[in-house]
């Protein structure tokens, strides 16, 4: 048992962490240089870590087999992941409960990646010169645009990696993330893209070490401020880094204090006040939780396995599975040659989206406190029916040629907004997705959904921060945007 | 949108609710009398609400059919619920992650109730003479011991009830619990018995009304203090009432202040301090959440449908499905005749446990703050692998004749404890379970699991209170015990 002398209140410790996170966010310079140095290090690290991805028909992928009965695509060892397909039916989402029975029922079929193992996305953190530094890795993935090196977590490991024959001995720093974990600032399972993954969950971890650790080739200690600055560079900070750092305590009154002195009355002041759990909010946290409960109760999400062979709405030509309309995404095969990896080449299926998406928060200052308009959203791969997503999350190309009424709510508001606080194209997990890019936007706009709109609510950053301590409330796209807002706070 | 003038901080509102809940808990007397009056009202209400339950072979239940292919037992309308069966495999629970691959794998088959609809368990609350009163219902269920009337929530409604042809018009007070809900003090989905139900979730609600409402026959306004006192009467406060009230804010510093003045240095003082989120705790909330994440990551729970016909380990004789050993539970048929209900008689299958269970919290004062020893527990019907259960939750009869090493941890500690703070036999949901009774205990004992024991942790009541704002952290047995401790605080 922890010695009683170590006992402390949760509140006291949490506010200590908030202050340390804020100090690191404000530090554009760390022990190992400033933002340019970090950028230069990544460029250097790219040499010797190149990756070359060639397209291959999915039936010619070495080591992968189609299941004869249903056409699912699996690795011959049974490991890694499989490409399967599901029939989806959503009922009641976006409708008030009274109307649920009569409202539109939406049905479709689609391929989906099944990767049931819970992996670890871990970042090691250490106080250096009194400031938290995060141990980042320069790493390439085959689906990264240009197969480029991106800023990645200390550890990305699947369970097969760390419980297999080698027990993960080949994965550096993994031991810091094994149970029992001590010094965890973040340790929570979160979902990933529910449109492409069936119930994929990863364990997001930030673990603090006291002692010095060896920094291996390809790794570097960076402050949060340096990482935040790099977030403005297209396709540079990878998705796993973004989700893990978004789960860090958001700064609370420490961030609020730092920003109010810097820009009283301005956007950053409003953003800082939004991080303060003591600031006034449009809805109480109880009201927000009740709204989420209502959405999860109202929405019936049925997701059933179905054969990939002859999947309704989809076609298979030249070893690529794509939608008849050319919209959404395709399943493609890739052959990968990698420099500087233990395994020099391999083949795998990947998901390739049809276009570049738009992922945006609409922001609004209400009584001087910045509020974020979140959307209660259902995706077939969610573990718990509904998660909170960005105000807008779509691929506008999927709506080309459709009537204006079919366009997602607030998409045009976002695209025409003048008060743009963040705007960068970032890419998604390059280990599974080929060239998946989204334009991440945060804009201020004067929109006003009805107070009892079943689908949208204004939340403060402190409320999102509170929800991020728990699993499956805030989706992966919204998590990236939370981190982008923190970057905008100090940018 | 809520008018800005109404904006307030979540903290301020929460502490206001804590104070009002505490005042109601301290009120042994309400507008309509004291504890004896409430008890007398229930006894009176029992007249005219009698229920008679007769056993019937499951294949002779009017309106119920066995599915020919798998033997599942369903209602001919497809409504209500069905009795199905599952093959369960649990891997890694209770084992550190390194040992998970080699640790014992547990496998079994069992019948299970499938009731996928999310029902409403709702209690209406109103401030009367400055004190919160809860609108309780005197209601009988066929499986209640002696088919007796119990203290039940204002509303217990399945979704079929309230979205069907009648839209629930026959369910009194239901409109207060329809979306959009306003004035919710509690609004959260929680699980029920994961050993008997497959992913059953109900929406637990406490909704405050400002205006006077008609009190129908069989209903009565009671204070929390009255209800807490009735909790000491065997089988009187029903399970649904217990789970809903356990989700109420736990009193925080208001309860702490009230109890410290009443019994400085004593058990109640320690209990009050435990409700205060500012009191020192053995583990920070971050450590507790990390421990839950580890348990949910480590445990692989596989639950697959399998035929009920010829279920391994189970037998069917004289229309009863029971385990070969006579342990665990049976599936039985019941014919019910009810007085004072719209439907005067019906038939249904029920689950009948083999014995009376023991459900207990071990308590310990650590630095003057009461801590509760919770157990990370996996049950086949849980939506998210692991929930926090009581220190002990078992039917001791299941271990008769087995070696002592097979007995559940802390069972003997609990049964031999001298400092007993709560001890009452209470019954479980009589709509599905026949005579399911458990002895609920809270005892102080000087046990000390290892600091890194993967299965047990010491938590304060404030920490349990925080977890109870979210779904699927605290199991239904532990929720009843949380309410029992609040009763012990003022008993």
PDB file of N, CA and C in Angstrom, chain A residues 266-351:
ATOM      1  N   UNK A 266      -8.771  39.352 -25.371  1.00  0.00           N
ATOM      2  CA  UNK A 266      -8.617  38.818 -26.723  1.00  0.00           C
ATOM      3  C   UNK A 266      -9.024  37.368 -26.829  1.00  0.00           C
ATOM      4  N   UNK A 267      -8.755  36.786 -28.013  1.00  0.00           N
ATOM      5  CA  UNK A 267      -9.102  35.396 -28.265  1.00  0.00           C
ATOM      6  C   UNK A 267      -8.406  34.454 -27.273  1.00  0.00           C
ATOM      7  N   UNK A 268      -7.113  34.716 -27.034  1.00  0.00           N
ATOM      8  CA  UNK A 268      -6.375  33.803 -26.145  1.00  0.00           C
ATOM      9  C   UNK A 268      -6.857  33.888 -24.712  1.00  0.00           C
ATOM     10  N   UNK A 269      -7.244  35.070 -24.310  1.00  0.00           N
ATOM     11  CA  UNK A 269      -7.806  35.227 -22.968  1.00  0.00           C
ATOM     12  C   UNK A 269      -9.075  34.374 -22.846  1.00  0.00           C
ATOM     13  N   UNK A 270      -9.938  34.458 -23.876  1.00  0.00           N
ATOM     14  CA  UNK A 270     -11.188  33.677 -23.858  1.00  0.00           C
ATOM     15  C   UNK A 270     -10.887  32.182 -23.866  1.00  0.00           C
ATOM     16  N   UNK A 271      -9.837  31.804 -24.601  1.00  0.00           N
ATOM     17  CA  UNK A 271      -9.449  30.393 -24.667  1.00  0.00           C
ATOM     18  C   UNK A 271      -8.933  29.935 -23.295  1.00  0.00           C
ATOM     19  N   UNK A 272      -8.121  30.789 -22.675  1.00  0.00           N
ATOM     20  CA  UNK A 272      -7.590  30.439 -21.353  1.00  0.00           C
ATOM     21  C   UNK A 272      -8.713  30.289 -20.332  1.00  0.00           C
ATOM     22  N   UNK A 273      -9.650  31.227 -20.356  1.00  0.00           N
ATOM     23  CA  UNK A 273     -10.773  31.137 -19.419  1.00  0.00           C
ATOM     24  C   UNK A 273     -11.558  29.839 -19.661  1.00  0.00           C
ATOM     25  N   UNK A 274     -11.602  29.400 -20.895  1.00  0.00           N
ATOM     26  CA  UNK A 274     -12.328  28.172 -21.234  1.00  0.00           C
ATOM     27  C   UNK A 274     -11.679  26.943 -20.599  1.00  0.00           C
ATOM     28  N   UNK A 275     -10.376  27.017 -20.356  1.00  0.00           N
ATOM     29  CA  UNK A 275      -9.669  25.882 -19.750  1.00  0.00           C
ATOM     30  C   UNK A 275      -9.876  25.823 -18.238  1.00  0.00           C
ATOM     31  N   UNK A 276     -10.414  26.882 -17.669  1.00  0.00           N
ATOM     32  CA  UNK A 276     -10.571  26.979 -16.213  1.00  0.00           C
ATOM     33  C   UNK A 276     -11.892  26.326 -15.781  1.00  0.00           C
ATOM     34  N   UNK A 277     -11.824  25.264 -14.981  1.00  0.00           N
ATOM     35  CA  UNK A 277     -13.070  24.591 -14.585  1.00  0.00           C
ATOM     36  C   UNK A 277     -13.989  25.496 -13.769  1.00  0.00           C
ATOM     37  N   UNK A 278     -13.459  26.598 -13.267  1.00  0.00           N
ATOM     38  CA  UNK A 278     -14.275  27.512 -12.485  1.00  0.00           C
ATOM     39  C   UNK A 278     -14.976  28.568 -13.321  1.00  0.00           C
ATOM     40  N   UNK A 279     -14.700  28.606 -14.630  1.00  0.00           N
ATOM     41  CA  UNK A 279     -15.320  29.632 -15.481  1.00  0.00           C
ATOM     42  C   UNK A 279     -16.763  29.263 -15.795  1.00  0.00           C
ATOM     43  N   UNK A 280     -17.618  30.271 -15.998  1.00  0.00           N
ATOM     44  CA  UNK A 280     -19.016  29.962 -16.323  1.00  0.00           C
ATOM     45  C   UNK A 280     -19.142  29.250 -17.664  1.00  0.00           C
ATOM     46  N   UNK A 281     -20.049  28.292 -17.727  1.00  0.00           N
ATOM     47  CA  UNK A 281     -20.279  27.515 -18.943  1.00  0.00           C
ATOM     48  C   UNK A 281     -21.761  27.568 -19.282  1.00  0.00           C
ATOM     49  N   UNK A 282     -22.084  27.426 -20.563  1.00  0.00           N
ATOM     50  CA  UNK A 282     -23.488  27.459 -20.982  1.00  0.00           C
ATOM     51  C   UNK A 282     -24.267  26.326 -20.320  1.00  0.00           C
ATOM     52  N   UNK A 283     -23.665  25.138 -20.284  1.00  0.00           N
ATOM     53  CA  UNK A 283     -24.312  23.986 -19.661  1.00  0.00           C
ATOM     54  C   UNK A 283     -23.477  23.491 -18.489  1.00  0.00           C
ATOM     55  N   UNK A 284     -24.113  23.011 -17.449  1.00  0.00           N
ATOM     56  CA  UNK A 284     -23.372  22.349 -16.388  1.00  0.00           C
ATOM     57  C   UNK A 284     -22.875  21.008 -16.922  1.00  0.00           C
ATOM     58  N   UNK A 285     -21.877  20.446 -16.251  1.00  0.00           N
ATOM     59  CA  UNK A 285     -21.365  19.142 -16.670  1.00  0.00           C
ATOM     60  C   UNK A 285     -22.467  18.090 -16.548  1.00  0.00           C
ATOM     61  N   UNK A 286     -23.333  18.231 -15.539  1.00  0.00           N
ATOM     62  CA  UNK A 286     -24.466  17.297 -15.396  1.00  0.00           C
ATOM     63  C   UNK A 286     -25.374  17.361 -16.626  1.00  0.00           C
ATOM     64  N   UNK A 287     -25.624  18.572 -17.121  1.00  0.00           N
ATOM     65  CA  UNK A 287     -26.465  18.699 -18.317  1.00  0.00           C
ATOM     66  C   UNK A 287     -25.797  18.070 -19.540  1.00  0.00           C
ATOM     67  N   UNK A 288     -24.487  18.235 -19.635  1.00  0.00           N
ATOM     68  CA  UNK A 288     -23.758  17.649 -20.762  1.00  0.00           C
ATOM     69  C   UNK A 288     -23.827  16.122 -20.688  1.00  0.00           C
ATOM     70  N   UNK A 289     -23.612  15.578 -19.495  1.00  0.00           N
ATOM     71  CA  UNK A 289     -23.652  14.112 -19.344  1.00  0.00           C
ATOM     72  C   UNK A 289     -25.056  13.578 -19.631  1.00  0.00           C
ATOM     73  N   UNK A 290     -26.065  14.310 -19.211  1.00  0.00           N
ATOM     74  CA  UNK A 290     -27.447  13.894 -19.465  1.00  0.00           C
ATOM     75  C   UNK A 290     -27.724  13.901 -20.965  1.00  0.00           C
ATOM     76  N   UNK A 291     -27.200  14.912 -21.662  1.00  0.00           N
ATOM     77  CA  UNK A 291     -27.383  14.989 -23.120  1.00  0.00           C
ATOM     78  C   UNK A 291     -26.715  13.799 -23.809  1.00  0.00           C
ATOM     79  N   UNK A 292     -25.532  13.427 -23.351  1.00  0.00           N
ATOM     80  CA  UNK A 292     -24.834  12.262 -23.932  1.00  0.00           C
ATOM     81  C   UNK A 292     -25.627  10.985 -23.641  1.00  0.00           C
ATOM     82  N   UNK A 293     -26.126  10.861 -22.415  1.00  0.00           N
ATOM     83  CA  UNK A 293     -26.945   9.694 -22.059  1.00  0.00           C
ATOM     84  C   UNK A 293     -28.162   9.593 -22.967  1.00  0.00           C
ATOM     85  N   UNK A 294     -28.808  10.727 -23.212  1.00  0.00           N
ATOM     86  CA  UNK A 294     -29.996  10.723 -24.083  1.00  0.00           C
ATOM     87  C   UNK A 294     -29.618  10.253 -25.487  1.00  0.00           C
ATOM     88  N   UNK A 295     -28.516  10.758 -26.024  1.00  0.00           N
ATOM     89  CA  UNK A 295     -28.111  10.388 -27.383  1.00  0.00           C
ATOM     90  C   UNK A 295     -27.778   8.894 -27.448  1.00  0.00           C
ATOM     91  N   UNK A 296     -27.112   8.387 -26.416  1.00  0.00           N
ATOM     92  CA  UNK A 296     -26.728   6.971 -26.425  1.00  0.00           C
ATOM     93  C   UNK A 296     -27.925   6.060 -26.180  1.00  0.00           C
ATOM     94  N   UNK A 297     -28.939   6.577 -25.520  1.00  0.00           N
ATOM     95  CA  UNK A 297     -30.145   5.785 -25.293  1.00  0.00           C
ATOM     96  C   UNK A 297     -31.023   5.775 -26.538  1.00  0.00           C
ATOM     97  N   UNK A 298     -31.090   6.929 -27.200  1.00  0.00           N
ATOM     98  CA  UNK A 298     -31.981   7.108 -28.345  1.00  0.00           C
ATOM     99  C   UNK A 298     -31.487   6.366 -29.579  1.00  0.00           C
ATOM    100  N   UNK A 299     -30.160   6.275 -29.728  1.00  0.00           N
ATOM    101  CA  UNK A 299     -29.590   5.740 -30.961  1.00  0.00           C
ATOM    102  C   UNK A 299     -29.441   4.224 -30.873  1.00  0.00           C
ATOM    103  N   UNK A 300     -30.078   3.526 -31.811  1.00  0.00           N
ATOM    104  CA  UNK A 300     -29.849   2.088 -31.934  1.00  0.00           C
ATOM    105  C   UNK A 300     -28.867   1.889 -33.073  1.00  0.00           C
ATOM    106  N   UNK A 301     -27.728   1.330 -32.761  1.00  0.00           N
ATOM    107  CA  UNK A 301     -26.710   1.089 -33.772  1.00  0.00           C
ATOM    108  C   UNK A 301     -26.551  -0.417 -33.901  1.00  0.00           C
ATOM    109  N   UNK A 302     -26.915  -0.948 -35.067  1.00  0.00           N
ATOM    110  CA  UNK A 302     -26.754  -2.378 -35.284  1.00  0.00           C
ATOM    111  C   UNK A 302     -25.646  -2.596 -36.311  1.00  0.00           C
ATOM    112  N   UNK A 303     -24.644  -3.368 -35.960  1.00  0.00           N
ATOM    113  CA  UNK A 303     -23.503  -3.617 -36.841  1.00  0.00           C
ATOM    114  C   UNK A 303     -23.303  -5.127 -36.917  1.00  0.00           C
ATOM    115  N   UNK A 304     -23.638  -5.715 -38.075  1.00  0.00           N
ATOM    116  CA  UNK A 304     -23.574  -7.166 -38.215  1.00  0.00           C
ATOM    117  C   UNK A 304     -22.544  -7.537 -39.280  1.00  0.00           C
ATOM    118  N   UNK A 305     -21.789  -8.605 -39.002  1.00  0.00           N
ATOM    119  CA  UNK A 305     -20.870  -9.124 -40.009  1.00  0.00           C
ATOM    120  C   UNK A 305     -21.646  -9.542 -41.246  1.00  0.00           C
ATOM    121  N   UNK A 306     -21.067  -9.343 -42.432  1.00  0.00           N
ATOM    122  CA  UNK A 306     -21.670  -9.824 -43.665  1.00  0.00           C
ATOM    123  C   UNK A 306     -20.534 -10.122 -44.638  1.00  0.00           C
ATOM    124  N   UNK A 307     -20.784 -10.885 -45.705  1.00  0.00           N
ATOM    125  CA  UNK A 307     -19.677 -11.276 -46.575  1.00  0.00           C
ATOM    126  C   UNK A 307     -19.094 -10.088 -47.345  1.00  0.00           C
ATOM    127  N   UNK A 308     -17.778 -10.105 -47.502  1.00  0.00           N
ATOM    128  CA  UNK A 308     -17.104  -9.081 -48.302  1.00  0.00           C
ATOM    129  C   UNK A 308     -17.266  -9.394 -49.793  1.00  0.00           C
ATOM    130  N   UNK A 309     -17.374 -10.689 -50.135  1.00  0.00           N
ATOM    131  CA  UNK A 309     -17.677 -11.094 -51.512  1.00  0.00           C
ATOM    132  C   UNK A 309     -19.060 -10.563 -51.881  1.00  0.00           C
ATOM    133  N   UNK A 310     -19.147  -9.778 -52.937  1.00  0.00           N
ATOM    134  CA  UNK A 310     -20.452  -9.295 -53.399  1.00  0.00           C
ATOM    135  C   UNK A 310     -21.113  -8.313 -52.451  1.00  0.00           C
ATOM    136  N   UNK A 311     -20.314  -7.554 -51.707  1.00  0.00           N
ATOM    137  CA  UNK A 311     -20.850  -6.595 -50.733  1.00  0.00           C
ATOM    138  C   UNK A 311     -21.728  -5.554 -51.448  1.00  0.00           C
ATOM    139  N   UNK A 312     -23.000  -5.415 -51.057  1.00  0.00           N
ATOM    140  CA  UNK A 312     -23.890  -4.481 -51.752  1.00  0.00           C
ATOM    141  C   UNK A 312     -23.318  -3.062 -51.771  1.00  0.00           C
ATOM    142  N   UNK A 313     -23.302  -2.465 -52.957  1.00  0.00           N
ATOM    143  CA  UNK A 313     -22.806  -1.098 -53.101  1.00  0.00           C
ATOM    144  C   UNK A 313     -21.331  -1.011 -53.422  1.00  0.00           C
ATOM    145  N   UNK A 314     -20.638  -2.137 -53.329  1.00  0.00           N
ATOM    146  CA  UNK A 314     -19.179  -2.123 -53.523  1.00  0.00           C
ATOM    147  C   UNK A 314     -18.794  -3.042 -54.670  1.00  0.00           C
ATOM    148  N   UNK A 315     -17.652  -2.742 -55.289  1.00  0.00           N
ATOM    149  CA  UNK A 315     -17.180  -3.566 -56.400  1.00  0.00           C
ATOM    150  C   UNK A 315     -15.704  -3.880 -56.210  1.00  0.00           C
ATOM    151  N   UNK A 316     -15.257  -4.939 -56.870  1.00  0.00           N
ATOM    152  CA  UNK A 316     -13.849  -5.317 -56.777  1.00  0.00           C
ATOM    153  C   UNK A 316     -13.296  -5.414 -58.194  1.00  0.00           C
ATOM    154  N   UNK A 317     -12.348  -4.524 -58.534  1.00  0.00           N
ATOM    155  CA  UNK A 317     -11.734  -4.498 -59.870  1.00  0.00           C
ATOM    156  C   UNK A 317     -10.236  -4.362 -59.714  1.00  0.00           C
ATOM    157  N   UNK A 318      -9.495  -5.160 -60.438  1.00  0.00           N
ATOM    158  CA  UNK A 318      -8.032  -5.038 -60.443  1.00  0.00           C
ATOM    159  C   UNK A 318      -7.459  -5.050 -59.031  1.00  0.00           C
ATOM    160  N   UNK A 319      -8.055  -5.865 -58.181  1.00  0.00           N
ATOM    161  CA  UNK A 319      -7.486  -6.008 -56.838  1.00  0.00           C
ATOM    162  C   UNK A 319      -7.727  -4.825 -55.933  1.00  0.00           C
ATOM    163  N   UNK A 320      -8.735  -4.003 -56.235  1.00  0.00           N
ATOM    164  CA  UNK A 320      -9.110  -2.878 -55.370  1.00  0.00           C
ATOM    165  C   UNK A 320     -10.605  -2.979 -55.096  1.00  0.00           C
ATOM    166  N   UNK A 321     -10.997  -2.842 -53.834  1.00  0.00           N
ATOM    167  CA  UNK A 321     -12.418  -2.826 -53.483  1.00  0.00           C
ATOM    168  C   UNK A 321     -12.839  -1.376 -53.308  1.00  0.00           C
ATOM    169  N   UNK A 322     -13.808  -0.929 -54.092  1.00  0.00           N
ATOM    170  CA  UNK A 322     -14.220   0.471 -53.969  1.00  0.00           C
ATOM    171  C   UNK A 322     -15.737   0.583 -54.087  1.00  0.00           C
ATOM    172  N   UNK A 323     -16.255   1.733 -53.681  1.00  0.00           N
ATOM    173  CA  UNK A 323     -17.693   1.963 -53.735  1.00  0.00           C
ATOM    174  C   UNK A 323     -18.090   2.258 -55.176  1.00  0.00           C
ATOM    175  N   UNK A 324     -19.286   1.792 -55.570  1.00  0.00           N
ATOM    176  CA  UNK A 324     -19.775   2.022 -56.932  1.00  0.00           C
ATOM    177  C   UNK A 324     -19.697   3.494 -57.327  1.00  0.00           C
ATOM    178  N   UNK A 325     -19.962   4.366 -56.362  1.00  0.00           N
ATOM    179  CA  UNK A 325     -20.038   5.799 -56.639  1.00  0.00           C
ATOM    180  C   UNK A 325     -18.651   6.434 -56.742  1.00  0.00           C
ATOM    181  N   UNK A 326     -17.621   5.684 -56.366  1.00  0.00           N
ATOM    182  CA  UNK A 326     -16.284   6.281 -56.299  1.00  0.00           C
ATOM    183  C   UNK A 326     -16.079   7.099 -55.036  1.00  0.00           C
ATOM    184  N   UNK A 327     -17.104   7.175 -54.176  1.00  0.00           N
ATOM    185  CA  UNK A 327     -16.992   7.977 -52.949  1.00  0.00           C
ATOM    186  C   UNK A 327     -16.436   7.144 -51.795  1.00  0.00           C
ATOM    187  N   UNK A 328     -16.315   7.766 -50.630  1.00  0.00           N
ATOM    188  CA  UNK A 328     -15.927   7.129 -49.366  1.00  0.00           C
ATOM    189  C   UNK A 328     -14.466   6.678 -49.397  1.00  0.00           C
ATOM    190  N   UNK A 329     -14.218   5.385 -49.558  1.00  0.00           N
ATOM    191  CA  UNK A 329     -12.812   4.919 -49.501  1.00  0.00           C
ATOM    192  C   UNK A 329     -12.689   3.639 -50.302  1.00  0.00           C
ATOM    193  N   UNK A 330     -11.452   3.198 -50.522  1.00  0.00           N
ATOM    194  CA  UNK A 330     -11.188   1.919 -51.179  1.00  0.00           C
ATOM    195  C   UNK A 330     -10.298   1.075 -50.285  1.00  0.00           C
ATOM    196  N   UNK A 331     -10.360  -0.232 -50.494  1.00  0.00           N
ATOM    197  CA  UNK A 331      -9.395  -1.136 -49.861  1.00  0.00           C
ATOM    198  C   UNK A 331      -8.374  -1.486 -50.936  1.00  0.00           C
ATOM    199  N   UNK A 332      -7.120  -1.176 -50.673  1.00  0.00           N
ATOM    200  CA  UNK A 332      -6.064  -1.393 -51.659  1.00  0.00           C
ATOM    201  C   UNK A 332      -4.956  -2.242 -51.036  1.00  0.00           C
ATOM    202  N   UNK A 333      -4.089  -2.794 -51.891  1.00  0.00           N
ATOM    203  CA  UNK A 333      -2.942  -3.547 -51.397  1.00  0.00           C
ATOM    204  C   UNK A 333      -1.682  -2.720 -51.546  1.00  0.00           C
ATOM    205  N   UNK A 334      -0.738  -2.899 -50.626  1.00  0.00           N
ATOM    206  CA  UNK A 334       0.516  -2.144 -50.698  1.00  0.00           C
ATOM    207  C   UNK A 334       1.683  -3.077 -50.417  1.00  0.00           C
ATOM    208  N   UNK A 335       2.742  -2.893 -51.197  1.00  0.00           N
ATOM    209  CA  UNK A 335       4.000  -3.550 -50.876  1.00  0.00           C
ATOM    210  C   UNK A 335       4.938  -2.460 -50.368  1.00  0.00           C
ATOM    211  N   UNK A 336       5.576  -2.717 -49.232  1.00  0.00           N
ATOM    212  CA  UNK A 336       6.346  -1.686 -48.543  1.00  0.00           C
ATOM    213  C   UNK A 336       7.813  -2.110 -48.442  1.00  0.00           C
ATOM    214  N   UNK A 337       8.708  -1.220 -48.814  1.00  0.00           N
ATOM    215  CA  UNK A 337      10.139  -1.451 -48.575  1.00  0.00           C
ATOM    216  C   UNK A 337      10.611  -0.357 -47.637  1.00  0.00           C
ATOM    217  N   UNK A 338      11.237  -0.746 -46.543  1.00  0.00           N
ATOM    218  CA  UNK A 338      11.598   0.226 -45.515  1.00  0.00           C
ATOM    219  C   UNK A 338      13.092   0.174 -45.227  1.00  0.00           C
ATOM    220  N   UNK A 339      13.685   1.337 -45.104  1.00  0.00           N
ATOM    221  CA  UNK A 339      15.062   1.408 -44.603  1.00  0.00           C
ATOM    222  C   UNK A 339      15.021   1.491 -43.082  1.00  0.00           C
ATOM    223  N   UNK A 340      16.012   0.928 -42.458  1.00  0.00           N
ATOM    224  CA  UNK A 340      16.196   1.153 -41.025  1.00  0.00           C
ATOM    225  C   UNK A 340      15.152   0.493 -40.148  1.00  0.00           C
ATOM    226  N   UNK A 341      14.463  -0.526 -40.644  1.00  0.00           N
ATOM    227  CA  UNK A 341      13.527  -1.278 -39.804  1.00  0.00           C
ATOM    228  C   UNK A 341      14.000  -2.719 -39.734  1.00  0.00           C
ATOM    229  N   UNK A 342      13.612  -3.376 -38.676  1.00  0.00           N
ATOM    230  CA  UNK A 342      14.006  -4.769 -38.490  1.00  0.00           C
ATOM    231  C   UNK A 342      13.493  -5.613 -39.666  1.00  0.00           C
ATOM    232  N   UNK A 343      12.247  -5.380 -40.018  1.00  0.00           N
ATOM    233  CA  UNK A 343      11.668  -6.073 -41.170  1.00  0.00           C
ATOM    234  C   UNK A 343      11.798  -5.123 -42.360  1.00  0.00           C
ATOM    235  N   UNK A 344      12.525  -5.556 -43.384  1.00  0.00           N
ATOM    236  CA  UNK A 344      12.881  -4.636 -44.459  1.00  0.00           C
ATOM    237  C   UNK A 344      11.765  -4.464 -45.477  1.00  0.00           C
ATOM    238  N   UNK A 345      10.939  -5.485 -45.650  1.00  0.00           N
ATOM    239  CA  UNK A 345       9.813  -5.305 -46.558  1.00  0.00           C
ATOM    240  C   UNK A 345       8.655  -6.198 -46.168  1.00  0.00           C
ATOM    241  N   UNK A 346       7.474  -5.753 -46.482  1.00  0.00           N
ATOM    242  CA  UNK A 346       6.274  -6.520 -46.176  1.00  0.00           C
ATOM    243  C   UNK A 346       5.126  -6.048 -47.069  1.00  0.00           C
ATOM    244  N   UNK A 347       4.024  -6.791 -47.036  1.00  0.00           N
ATOM    245  CA  UNK A 347       2.831  -6.429 -47.799  1.00  0.00           C
ATOM    246  C   UNK A 347       1.652  -6.325 -46.849  1.00  0.00           C
ATOM    247  N   UNK A 348       0.694  -5.497 -47.184  1.00  0.00           N
ATOM    248  CA  UNK A 348      -0.493  -5.362 -46.331  1.00  0.00           C
ATOM    249  C   UNK A 348      -1.604  -4.655 -47.078  1.00  0.00           C
ATOM    250  N   UNK A 349      -2.862  -4.942 -46.709  1.00  0.00           N
ATOM    251  CA  UNK A 349      -3.953  -4.127 -47.239  1.00  0.00           C
ATOM    252  C   UNK A 349      -4.018  -2.788 -46.502  1.00  0.00           C
ATOM    253  N   UNK A 350      -4.582  -1.778 -47.152  1.00  0.00           N
ATOM    254  CA  UNK A 350      -4.739  -0.463 -46.525  1.00  0.00           C
ATOM    255  C   UNK A 350      -6.080   0.133 -46.955  1.00  0.00           C
ATOM    256  N   UNK A 351      -6.521   1.102 -46.181  1.00  0.00           N
ATOM    257  CA  UNK A 351      -7.718   1.863 -46.556  1.00  0.00           C
ATOM    258  C   UNK A 351      -7.271   3.190 -47.145  1.00  0.00           C
TER     259      UNK A 351
END
